[in-house]
Amino acid sequence: MIDPVTDRALWGVVALAISFIVLVIGILYAATWRPEHEPPQALAPATAEEMYTYTCYCHREPVHVNLRACELPRRHARGHWRR
């Protein structure tokens, strides 16, 4: 059997190793977080902004898309679309 002093030291090392592994996994998870993983939030009604609503009837239920005027692509010189 293992000496009682060595047994305590062994369990202490095991506990520290498990804590370190959990810490490393937490850091890796936090480093891979991206905002697009969050669910989209509903658009707040625009008070002073101009909004455009487009409706697509190509599905069973019509799909409505609301865009703010600042989100629309702008047409610049020579027919190029830019945002």
mmCIF file with all atom_site columns, C-alpha atoms in Angstrom:
data_model
loop_
_atom_site.group_PDB
_atom_site.id
_atom_site.type_symbol
_atom_site.label_atom_id
_atom_site.label_alt_id
_atom_site.label_comp_id
_atom_site.label_asym_id
_atom_site.label_entity_id
_atom_site.label_seq_id
_atom_site.pdbx_PDB_ins_code
_atom_site.Cartn_x
_atom_site.Cartn_y
_atom_site.Cartn_z
_atom_site.occupancy
_atom_site.B_iso_or_equiv
_atom_site.pdbx_formal_charge
_atom_site.auth_seq_id
_atom_site.auth_comp_id
_atom_site.auth_asym_id
_atom_site.auth_atom_id
_atom_site.pdbx_PDB_model_num
ATOM 1  C CA . MET A 1 1  ? 0.000   0.000  0.000   1.00 0.00 ? 1  MET A CA 1
ATOM 2  C CA . ILE A 1 2  ? 1.060   3.627  -0.445  1.00 0.00 ? 2  ILE A CA 1
ATOM 3  C CA . ASP A 1 3  ? 2.444   5.561  2.496   1.00 0.00 ? 3  ASP A CA 1
ATOM 4  C CA . PRO A 1 4  ? -0.234  7.959  3.968   1.00 0.00 ? 4  PRO A CA 1
ATOM 5  C CA . VAL A 1 5  ? 1.973   11.010 3.324   1.00 0.00 ? 5  VAL A CA 1
ATOM 6  C CA . THR A 1 6  ? 2.487   9.991  -0.287  1.00 0.00 ? 6  THR A CA 1
ATOM 7  C CA . ASP A 1 7  ? -1.234  9.192  -0.641  1.00 0.00 ? 7  ASP A CA 1
ATOM 8  C CA . ARG A 1 8  ? -2.211  12.765 0.371   1.00 0.00 ? 8  ARG A CA 1
ATOM 9  C CA . ALA A 1 9  ? 0.389   14.256 -1.946  1.00 0.00 ? 9  ALA A CA 1
ATOM 10 C CA . LEU A 1 10 ? -0.862  12.069 -4.799  1.00 0.00 ? 10 LEU A CA 1
ATOM 11 C CA . TRP A 1 11 ? -4.462  13.210 -4.321  1.00 0.00 ? 11 TRP A CA 1
ATOM 12 C CA . GLY A 1 12 ? -3.304  16.815 -4.092  1.00 0.00 ? 12 GLY A CA 1
ATOM 13 C CA . VAL A 1 13 ? -1.477  16.502 -7.413  1.00 0.00 ? 13 VAL A CA 1
ATOM 14 C CA . VAL A 1 14 ? -4.526  14.810 -8.987  1.00 0.00 ? 14 VAL A CA 1
ATOM 15 C CA . ALA A 1 15 ? -6.814  17.609 -7.746  1.00 0.00 ? 15 ALA A CA 1
ATOM 16 C CA . LEU A 1 16 ? -4.458  20.293 -9.082  1.00 0.00 ? 16 LEU A CA 1
ATOM 17 C CA . ALA A 1 17 ? -4.178  18.523 -12.443 1.00 0.00 ? 17 ALA A CA 1
ATOM 18 C CA . ILE A 1 18 ? -7.974  18.286 -12.811 1.00 0.00 ? 18 ILE A CA 1
ATOM 19 C CA . SER A 1 19 ? -8.358  21.968 -11.855 1.00 0.00 ? 19 SER A CA 1
ATOM 20 C CA . PHE A 1 20 ? -5.720  22.957 -14.406 1.00 0.00 ? 20 PHE A CA 1
ATOM 21 C CA . ILE A 1 21 ? -7.435  20.932 -17.146 1.00 0.00 ? 21 ILE A CA 1
ATOM 22 C CA . VAL A 1 22 ? -10.804 22.555 -16.377 1.00 0.00 ? 22 VAL A CA 1
ATOM 23 C CA . LEU A 1 23 ? -9.155  25.992 -16.457 1.00 0.00 ? 23 LEU A CA 1
ATOM 24 C CA . VAL A 1 24 ? -7.527  25.308 -19.839 1.00 0.00 ? 24 VAL A CA 1
ATOM 25 C CA . ILE A 1 25 ? -10.816 24.039 -21.312 1.00 0.00 ? 25 ILE A CA 1
ATOM 26 C CA . GLY A 1 26 ? -12.594 27.166 -20.031 1.00 0.00 ? 26 GLY A CA 1
ATOM 27 C CA . ILE A 1 27 ? -9.976  29.443 -21.588 1.00 0.00 ? 27 ILE A CA 1
ATOM 28 C CA . LEU A 1 28 ? -10.193 27.607 -24.918 1.00 0.00 ? 28 LEU A CA 1
ATOM 29 C CA . TYR A 1 29 ? -13.996 27.840 -24.887 1.00 0.00 ? 29 TYR A CA 1
ATOM 30 C CA . ALA A 1 30 ? -13.864 31.573 -24.159 1.00 0.00 ? 30 ALA A CA 1
ATOM 31 C CA . ALA A 1 31 ? -11.314 32.101 -26.929 1.00 0.00 ? 31 ALA A CA 1
ATOM 32 C CA . THR A 1 32 ? -13.543 30.453 -29.544 1.00 0.00 ? 32 THR A CA 1
ATOM 33 C CA . TRP A 1 33 ? -16.669 32.484 -28.699 1.00 0.00 ? 33 TRP A CA 1
ATOM 34 C CA . ARG A 1 34 ? -18.058 34.463 -31.611 1.00 0.00 ? 34 ARG A CA 1
ATOM 35 C CA . PRO A 1 35 ? -20.978 36.921 -31.659 1.00 0.00 ? 35 PRO A CA 1
ATOM 36 C CA . GLU A 1 36 ? -22.701 35.045 -34.477 1.00 0.00 ? 36 GLU A CA 1
ATOM 37 C CA . HIS A 1 37 ? -23.264 32.135 -32.085 1.00 0.00 ? 37 HIS A CA 1
ATOM 38 C CA . GLU A 1 38 ? -25.795 34.206 -30.169 1.00 0.00 ? 38 GLU A CA 1
ATOM 39 C CA . PRO A 1 39 ? -29.449 34.142 -31.220 1.00 0.00 ? 39 PRO A CA 1
ATOM 40 C CA . PRO A 1 40 ? -30.493 37.153 -33.283 1.00 0.00 ? 40 PRO A CA 1
ATOM 41 C CA . GLN A 1 41 ? -32.260 39.884 -31.398 1.00 0.00 ? 41 GLN A CA 1
ATOM 42 C CA . ALA A 1 42 ? -35.454 41.425 -32.696 1.00 0.00 ? 42 ALA A CA 1
ATOM 43 C CA . LEU A 1 43 ? -35.080 44.795 -34.375 1.00 0.00 ? 43 LEU A CA 1
ATOM 44 C CA . ALA A 1 44 ? -36.288 47.615 -32.208 1.00 0.00 ? 44 ALA A CA 1
ATOM 45 C CA . PRO A 1 45 ? -38.767 49.870 -33.963 1.00 0.00 ? 45 PRO A CA 1
ATOM 46 C CA . ALA A 1 46 ? -36.945 52.776 -35.545 1.00 0.00 ? 46 ALA A CA 1
ATOM 47 C CA . THR A 1 47 ? -37.982 56.111 -34.195 1.00 0.00 ? 47 THR A CA 1
ATOM 48 C CA . ALA A 1 48 ? -36.106 58.562 -36.380 1.00 0.00 ? 48 ALA A CA 1
ATOM 49 C CA . GLU A 1 49 ? -34.682 56.103 -38.925 1.00 0.00 ? 49 GLU A CA 1
ATOM 50 C CA . GLU A 1 50 ? -36.295 55.309 -42.213 1.00 0.00 ? 50 GLU A CA 1
ATOM 51 C CA . MET A 1 51 ? -37.135 51.615 -42.625 1.00 0.00 ? 51 MET A CA 1
ATOM 52 C CA . TYR A 1 52 ? -37.942 49.593 -45.721 1.00 0.00 ? 52 TYR A CA 1
ATOM 53 C CA . THR A 1 53 ? -39.999 46.397 -45.640 1.00 0.00 ? 53 THR A CA 1
ATOM 54 C CA . TYR A 1 54 ? -39.680 43.731 -48.301 1.00 0.00 ? 54 TYR A CA 1
ATOM 55 C CA . THR A 1 55 ? -41.995 40.739 -48.576 1.00 0.00 ? 55 THR A CA 1
ATOM 56 C CA . CYS A 1 56 ? -41.120 37.467 -50.290 1.00 0.00 ? 56 CYS A CA 1
ATOM 57 C CA . TYR A 1 57 ? -44.057 35.299 -51.381 1.00 0.00 ? 57 TYR A CA 1
ATOM 58 C CA . CYS A 1 58 ? -41.965 32.375 -52.647 1.00 0.00 ? 58 CYS A CA 1
ATOM 59 C CA . HIS A 1 59 ? -42.700 30.255 -49.518 1.00 0.00 ? 59 HIS A CA 1
ATOM 60 C CA . ARG A 1 60 ? -45.964 29.012 -48.055 1.00 0.00 ? 60 ARG A CA 1
ATOM 61 C CA . GLU A 1 61 ? -45.919 31.787 -45.499 1.00 0.00 ? 61 GLU A CA 1
ATOM 62 C CA . PRO A 1 62 ? -44.805 35.233 -46.692 1.00 0.00 ? 62 PRO A CA 1
ATOM 63 C CA . VAL A 1 63 ? -41.412 36.298 -45.361 1.00 0.00 ? 63 VAL A CA 1
ATOM 64 C CA . HIS A 1 64 ? -41.075 39.917 -44.254 1.00 0.00 ? 64 HIS A CA 1
ATOM 65 C CA . VAL A 1 65 ? -37.649 41.575 -44.117 1.00 0.00 ? 65 VAL A CA 1
ATOM 66 C CA . ASN A 1 66 ? -37.160 44.949 -42.451 1.00 0.00 ? 66 ASN A CA 1
ATOM 67 C CA . LEU A 1 67 ? -34.064 46.951 -43.380 1.00 0.00 ? 67 LEU A CA 1
ATOM 68 C CA . ARG A 1 68 ? -32.907 50.282 -42.079 1.00 0.00 ? 68 ARG A CA 1
ATOM 69 C CA . ALA A 1 69 ? -32.005 52.842 -44.709 1.00 0.00 ? 69 ALA A CA 1
ATOM 70 C CA . CYS A 1 70 ? -28.381 52.818 -43.521 1.00 0.00 ? 70 CYS A CA 1
ATOM 71 C CA . GLU A 1 71 ? -28.173 49.020 -44.169 1.00 0.00 ? 71 GLU A CA 1
ATOM 72 C CA . LEU A 1 72 ? -29.156 49.239 -47.834 1.00 0.00 ? 72 LEU A CA 1
ATOM 73 C CA . PRO A 1 73 ? -26.368 48.915 -50.384 1.00 0.00 ? 73 PRO A CA 1
ATOM 74 C CA . ARG A 1 74 ? -25.468 52.211 -52.027 1.00 0.00 ? 74 ARG A CA 1
ATOM 75 C CA . ARG A 1 75 ? -24.867 52.556 -55.730 1.00 0.00 ? 75 ARG A CA 1
ATOM 76 C CA . HIS A 1 76 ? -21.706 54.476 -56.531 1.00 0.00 ? 76 HIS A CA 1
ATOM 77 C CA . ALA A 1 77 ? -20.064 55.584 -59.758 1.00 0.00 ? 77 ALA A CA 1
ATOM 78 C CA . ARG A 1 78 ? -19.738 53.176 -62.724 1.00 0.00 ? 78 ARG A CA 1
ATOM 79 C CA . GLY A 1 79 ? -22.391 50.768 -61.523 1.00 0.00 ? 79 GLY A CA 1
ATOM 80 C CA . HIS A 1 80 ? -20.495 49.221 -58.597 1.00 0.00 ? 80 HIS A CA 1
ATOM 81 C CA . TRP A 1 81 ? -22.430 48.227 -55.477 1.00 0.00 ? 81 TRP A CA 1
ATOM 82 C CA . ARG A 1 82 ? -20.811 49.103 -52.193 1.00 0.00 ? 82 ARG A CA 1
ATOM 83 C CA . ARG A 1 83 ? -21.911 49.078 -48.586 1.00 0.00 ? 83 ARG A CA 1
#
